[in-house]
GROMACS .gro file of C-alpha atoms in nm:
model
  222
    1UNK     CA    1  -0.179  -0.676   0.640
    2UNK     CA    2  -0.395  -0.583   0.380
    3UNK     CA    3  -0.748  -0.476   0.502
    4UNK     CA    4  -1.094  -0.406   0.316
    5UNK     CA    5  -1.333  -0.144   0.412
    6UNK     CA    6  -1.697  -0.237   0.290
    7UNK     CA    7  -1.896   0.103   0.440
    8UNK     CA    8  -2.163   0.304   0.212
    9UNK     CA    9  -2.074   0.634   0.426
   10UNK     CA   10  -1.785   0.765   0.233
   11UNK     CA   11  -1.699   1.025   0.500
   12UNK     CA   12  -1.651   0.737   0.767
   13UNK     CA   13  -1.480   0.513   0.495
   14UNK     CA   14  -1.264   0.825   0.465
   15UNK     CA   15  -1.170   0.851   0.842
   16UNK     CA   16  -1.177   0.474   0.891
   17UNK     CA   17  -0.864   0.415   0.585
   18UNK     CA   18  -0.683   0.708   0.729
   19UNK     CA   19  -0.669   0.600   1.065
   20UNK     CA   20  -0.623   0.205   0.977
   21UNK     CA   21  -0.284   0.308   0.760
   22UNK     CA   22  -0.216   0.496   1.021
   23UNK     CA   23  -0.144   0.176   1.220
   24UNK     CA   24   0.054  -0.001   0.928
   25UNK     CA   25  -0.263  -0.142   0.744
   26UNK     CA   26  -0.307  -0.145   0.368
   27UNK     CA   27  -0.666  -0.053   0.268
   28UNK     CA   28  -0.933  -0.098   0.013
   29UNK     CA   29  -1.216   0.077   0.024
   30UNK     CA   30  -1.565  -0.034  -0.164
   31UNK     CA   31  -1.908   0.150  -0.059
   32UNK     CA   32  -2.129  -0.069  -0.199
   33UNK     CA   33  -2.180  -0.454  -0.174
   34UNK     CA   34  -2.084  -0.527  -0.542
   35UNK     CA   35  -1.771  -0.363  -0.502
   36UNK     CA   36  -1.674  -0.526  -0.271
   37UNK     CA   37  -1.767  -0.870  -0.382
   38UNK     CA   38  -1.574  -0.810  -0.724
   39UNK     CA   39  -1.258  -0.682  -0.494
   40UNK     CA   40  -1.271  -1.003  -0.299
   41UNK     CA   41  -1.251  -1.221  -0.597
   42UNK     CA   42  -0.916  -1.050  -0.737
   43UNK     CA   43  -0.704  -0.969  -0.427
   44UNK     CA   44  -0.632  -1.119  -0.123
   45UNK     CA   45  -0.713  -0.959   0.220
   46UNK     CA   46  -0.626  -1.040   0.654
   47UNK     CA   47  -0.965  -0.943   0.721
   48UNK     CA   48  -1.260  -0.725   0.609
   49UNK     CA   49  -1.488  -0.458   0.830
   50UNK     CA   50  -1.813  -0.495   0.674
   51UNK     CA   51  -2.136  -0.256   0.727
   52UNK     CA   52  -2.466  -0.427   0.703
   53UNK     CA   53  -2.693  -0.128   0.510
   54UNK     CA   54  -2.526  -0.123   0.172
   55UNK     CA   55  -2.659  -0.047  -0.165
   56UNK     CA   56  -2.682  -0.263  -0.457
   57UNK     CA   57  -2.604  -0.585  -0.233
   58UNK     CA   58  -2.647  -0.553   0.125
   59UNK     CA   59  -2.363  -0.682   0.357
   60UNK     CA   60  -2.557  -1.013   0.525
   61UNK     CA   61  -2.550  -1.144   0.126
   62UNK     CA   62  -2.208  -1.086   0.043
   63UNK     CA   63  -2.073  -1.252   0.422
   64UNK     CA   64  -2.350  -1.546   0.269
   65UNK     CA   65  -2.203  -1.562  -0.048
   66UNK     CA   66  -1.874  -1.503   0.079
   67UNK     CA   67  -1.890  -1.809   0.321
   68UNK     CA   68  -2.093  -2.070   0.076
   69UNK     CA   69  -1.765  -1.956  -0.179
   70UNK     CA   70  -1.548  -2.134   0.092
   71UNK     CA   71  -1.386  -1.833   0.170
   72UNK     CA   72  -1.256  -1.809   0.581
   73UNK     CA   73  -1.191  -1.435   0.560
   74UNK     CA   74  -1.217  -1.348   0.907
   75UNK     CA   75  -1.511  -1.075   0.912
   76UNK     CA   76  -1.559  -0.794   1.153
   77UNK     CA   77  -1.973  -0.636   1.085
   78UNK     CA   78  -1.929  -0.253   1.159
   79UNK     CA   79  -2.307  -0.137   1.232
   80UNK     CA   80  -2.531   0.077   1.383
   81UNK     CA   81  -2.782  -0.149   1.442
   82UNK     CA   82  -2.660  -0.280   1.816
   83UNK     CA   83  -2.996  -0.478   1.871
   84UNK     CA   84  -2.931  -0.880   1.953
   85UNK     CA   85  -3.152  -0.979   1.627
   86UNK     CA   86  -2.888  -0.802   1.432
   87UNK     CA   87  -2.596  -0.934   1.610
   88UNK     CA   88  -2.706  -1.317   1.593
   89UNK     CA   89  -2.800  -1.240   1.241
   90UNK     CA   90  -2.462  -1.137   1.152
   91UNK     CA   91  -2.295  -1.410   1.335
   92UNK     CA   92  -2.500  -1.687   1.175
   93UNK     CA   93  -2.426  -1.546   0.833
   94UNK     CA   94  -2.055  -1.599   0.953
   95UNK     CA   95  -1.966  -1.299   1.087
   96UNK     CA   96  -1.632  -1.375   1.330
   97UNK     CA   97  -1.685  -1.019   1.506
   98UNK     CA   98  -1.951  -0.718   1.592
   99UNK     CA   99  -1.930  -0.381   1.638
  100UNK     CA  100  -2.164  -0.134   1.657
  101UNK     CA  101  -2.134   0.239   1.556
  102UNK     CA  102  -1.999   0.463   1.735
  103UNK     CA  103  -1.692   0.298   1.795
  104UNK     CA  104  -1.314   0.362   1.912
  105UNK     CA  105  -1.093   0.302   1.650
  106UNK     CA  106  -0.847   0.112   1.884
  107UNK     CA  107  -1.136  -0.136   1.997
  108UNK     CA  108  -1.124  -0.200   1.635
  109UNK     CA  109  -0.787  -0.244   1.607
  110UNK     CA  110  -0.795  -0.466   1.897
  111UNK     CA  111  -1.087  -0.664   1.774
  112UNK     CA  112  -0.893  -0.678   1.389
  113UNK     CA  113  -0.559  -0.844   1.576
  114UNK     CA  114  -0.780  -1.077   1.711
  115UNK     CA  115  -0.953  -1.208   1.455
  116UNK     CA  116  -0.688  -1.229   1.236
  117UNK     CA  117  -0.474  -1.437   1.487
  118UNK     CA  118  -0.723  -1.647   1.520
  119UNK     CA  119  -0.742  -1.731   1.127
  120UNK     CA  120  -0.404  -1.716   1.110
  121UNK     CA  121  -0.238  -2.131   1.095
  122UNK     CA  122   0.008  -2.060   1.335
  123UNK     CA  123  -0.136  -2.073   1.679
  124UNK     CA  124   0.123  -1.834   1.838
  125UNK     CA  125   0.048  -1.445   1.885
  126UNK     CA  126   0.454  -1.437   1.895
  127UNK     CA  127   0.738  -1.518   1.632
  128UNK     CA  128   1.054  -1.538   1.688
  129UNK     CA  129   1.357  -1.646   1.465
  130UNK     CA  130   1.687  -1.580   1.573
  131UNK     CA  131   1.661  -1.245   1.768
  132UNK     CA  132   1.412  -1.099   1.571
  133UNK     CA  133   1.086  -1.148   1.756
  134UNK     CA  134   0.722  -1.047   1.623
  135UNK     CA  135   0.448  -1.010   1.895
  136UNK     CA  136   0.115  -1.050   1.709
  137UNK     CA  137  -0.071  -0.879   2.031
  138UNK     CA  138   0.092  -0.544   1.983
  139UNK     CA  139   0.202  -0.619   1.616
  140UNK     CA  140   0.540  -0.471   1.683
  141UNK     CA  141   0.902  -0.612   1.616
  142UNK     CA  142   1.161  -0.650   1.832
  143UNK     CA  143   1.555  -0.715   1.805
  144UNK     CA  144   1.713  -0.872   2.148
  145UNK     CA  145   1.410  -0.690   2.302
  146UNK     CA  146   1.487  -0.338   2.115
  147UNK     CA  147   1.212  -0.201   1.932
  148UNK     CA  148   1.267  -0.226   1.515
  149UNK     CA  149   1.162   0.144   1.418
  150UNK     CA  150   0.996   0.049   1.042
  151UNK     CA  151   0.816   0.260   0.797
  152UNK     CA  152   0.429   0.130   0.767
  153UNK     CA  153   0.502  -0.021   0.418
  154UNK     CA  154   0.855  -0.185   0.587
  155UNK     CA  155   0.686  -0.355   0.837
  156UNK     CA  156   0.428  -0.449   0.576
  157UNK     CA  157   0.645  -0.640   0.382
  158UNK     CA  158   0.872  -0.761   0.721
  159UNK     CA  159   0.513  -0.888   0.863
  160UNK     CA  160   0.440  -1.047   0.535
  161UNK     CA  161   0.829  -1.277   0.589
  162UNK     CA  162   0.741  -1.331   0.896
  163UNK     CA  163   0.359  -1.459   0.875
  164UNK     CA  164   0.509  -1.695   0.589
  165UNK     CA  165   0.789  -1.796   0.797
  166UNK     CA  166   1.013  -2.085   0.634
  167UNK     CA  167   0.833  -2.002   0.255
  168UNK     CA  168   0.967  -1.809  -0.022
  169UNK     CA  169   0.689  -1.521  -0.067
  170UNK     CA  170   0.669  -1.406  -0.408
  171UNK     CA  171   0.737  -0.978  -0.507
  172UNK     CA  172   0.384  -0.962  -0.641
  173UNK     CA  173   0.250  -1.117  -0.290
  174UNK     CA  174   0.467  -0.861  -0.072
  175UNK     CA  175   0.283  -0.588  -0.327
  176UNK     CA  176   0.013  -0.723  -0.270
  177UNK     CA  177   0.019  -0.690   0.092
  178UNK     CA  178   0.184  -0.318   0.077
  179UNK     CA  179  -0.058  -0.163  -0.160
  180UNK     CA  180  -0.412  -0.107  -0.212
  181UNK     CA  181  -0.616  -0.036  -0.527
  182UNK     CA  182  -0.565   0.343  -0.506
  183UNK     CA  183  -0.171   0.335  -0.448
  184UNK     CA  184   0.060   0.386  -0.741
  185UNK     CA  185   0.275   0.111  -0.695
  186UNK     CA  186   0.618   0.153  -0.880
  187UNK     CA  187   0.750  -0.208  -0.984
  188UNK     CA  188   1.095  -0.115  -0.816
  189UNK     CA  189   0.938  -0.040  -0.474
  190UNK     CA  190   0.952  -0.358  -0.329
  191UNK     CA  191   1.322  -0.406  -0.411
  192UNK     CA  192   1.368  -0.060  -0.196
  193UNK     CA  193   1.206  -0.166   0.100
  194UNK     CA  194   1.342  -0.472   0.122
  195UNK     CA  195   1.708  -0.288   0.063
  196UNK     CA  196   1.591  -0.097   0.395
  197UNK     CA  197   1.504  -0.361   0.570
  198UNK     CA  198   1.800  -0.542   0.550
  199UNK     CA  199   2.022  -0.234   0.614
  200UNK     CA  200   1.757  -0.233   0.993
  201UNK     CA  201   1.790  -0.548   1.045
  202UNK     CA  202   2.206  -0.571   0.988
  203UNK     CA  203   2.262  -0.594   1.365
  204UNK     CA  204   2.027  -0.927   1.386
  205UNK     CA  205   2.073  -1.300   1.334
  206UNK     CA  206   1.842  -1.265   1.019
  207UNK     CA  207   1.893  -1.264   0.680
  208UNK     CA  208   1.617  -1.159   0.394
  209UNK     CA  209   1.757  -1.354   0.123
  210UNK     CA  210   1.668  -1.322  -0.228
  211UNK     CA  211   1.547  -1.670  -0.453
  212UNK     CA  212   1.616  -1.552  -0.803
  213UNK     CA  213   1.329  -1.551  -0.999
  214UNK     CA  214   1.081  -1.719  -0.683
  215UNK     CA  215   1.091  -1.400  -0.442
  216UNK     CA  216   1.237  -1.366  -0.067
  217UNK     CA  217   1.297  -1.572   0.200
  218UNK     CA  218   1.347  -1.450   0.596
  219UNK     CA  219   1.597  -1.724   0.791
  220UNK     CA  220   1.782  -1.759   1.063
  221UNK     CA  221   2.175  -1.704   0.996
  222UNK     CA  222   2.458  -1.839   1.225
   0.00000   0.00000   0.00000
């Protein structure tokens, strides 16, 4: 999942991508408002943690903006203003989440599984096809109930199959979903993973098949 950080404090933007890679995330990070409205028109994010004191556009204007533009980005506000005004504020702008500052980063992490699931179309927190089996709670993969050991940017790309289960997902939308703005992305690297991937997942009933000139495609085999 790709993830955007909207947070003014560079120091806690700083700890808050570290520790959200950490736990197989992609990141973006924008400190001010505009930013981060210019990074939501040109890539495509699972969710974004928003703080509400930003310069140049404050965060309750870009979640209004973002909203009246249609957008269903699920939204978690990051602030330390804790006071009910604030929270109904943010919640009527279209906030899905709230958390004030300080926080623990796995209450965040909790609170980012859940709102994604919850935007997500398929109403299941688990996947399975064949004997692979994703469980969206713990965001972890399994083979006949053995834990798949992955890379972060291999299970970003096996989480990407297996959110658009039954679809062909393009190389440029499993880069998309791998790397953020500040990665160097080499061309090749998605061919790699995937090569790795397939060599983890030989003793399954999957296949990652390849759609010449379309993308990949995760499937059951016999």
């Amino acid at each position: 999942m790709r993830l955007l950080v909207v947070e003014d404090n560079k120091d806690l933007a700083a700890w808050l991508g570290k520790a959200l890679r950490q736990a197989q995330y992609a990141i973006d990070i924008a400190h001010d408002g505009e930013d981060a409205e210019h990074m939501l028109k040109v890539a495509e994010y699972s969710a974004m943690i928003l703080d509400l004191a930003l310069p140049k556009l404050d965060g309750l204007t870009l979640l209004k903006r973002l909203r009246q533009s249609g957008n269903k980005l699920p939204v978690i506000i990051l602030t330390a203003n804790a006071s009910l005004d604030g929270r109904v504020a943010g919640l009527d702008s279209g906030a899905d989440d709230y958390l004030a500052k300080p926080f623990e980063i796995a209450e965040l992490e909790a609170r980012i599984r859940a709102v994604v699931r919850r935007g997500q179309d398929r109403a299941s927190s688990e996947i399975t096809v064949g004997n692979l089996r994703f469980s969206g709670g713990t965001r972890q993969f399994f083979v006949a109930d053995e834990l798949l050991q992955l890379t972060p940017r291999e299970y970003a790309v096996l989480e990407q199959l297996v959110m658009k289960l039954g679809n062909t997902v393009s190389k440029a939308a499993l880069s998309e979903s791998v790397f953020g703005f500040d990665d160097e992305a080499d061309p090749s690297a998605i061919e790699i993973y995937v090569h790795r991937l397939r060599k983890k997942l030989e003793s399954s009933s999957v296949q990652i098949a390849t759609l010449r000139g379309l993308g990949y495609l995760l499937r059951h085999v016999q």
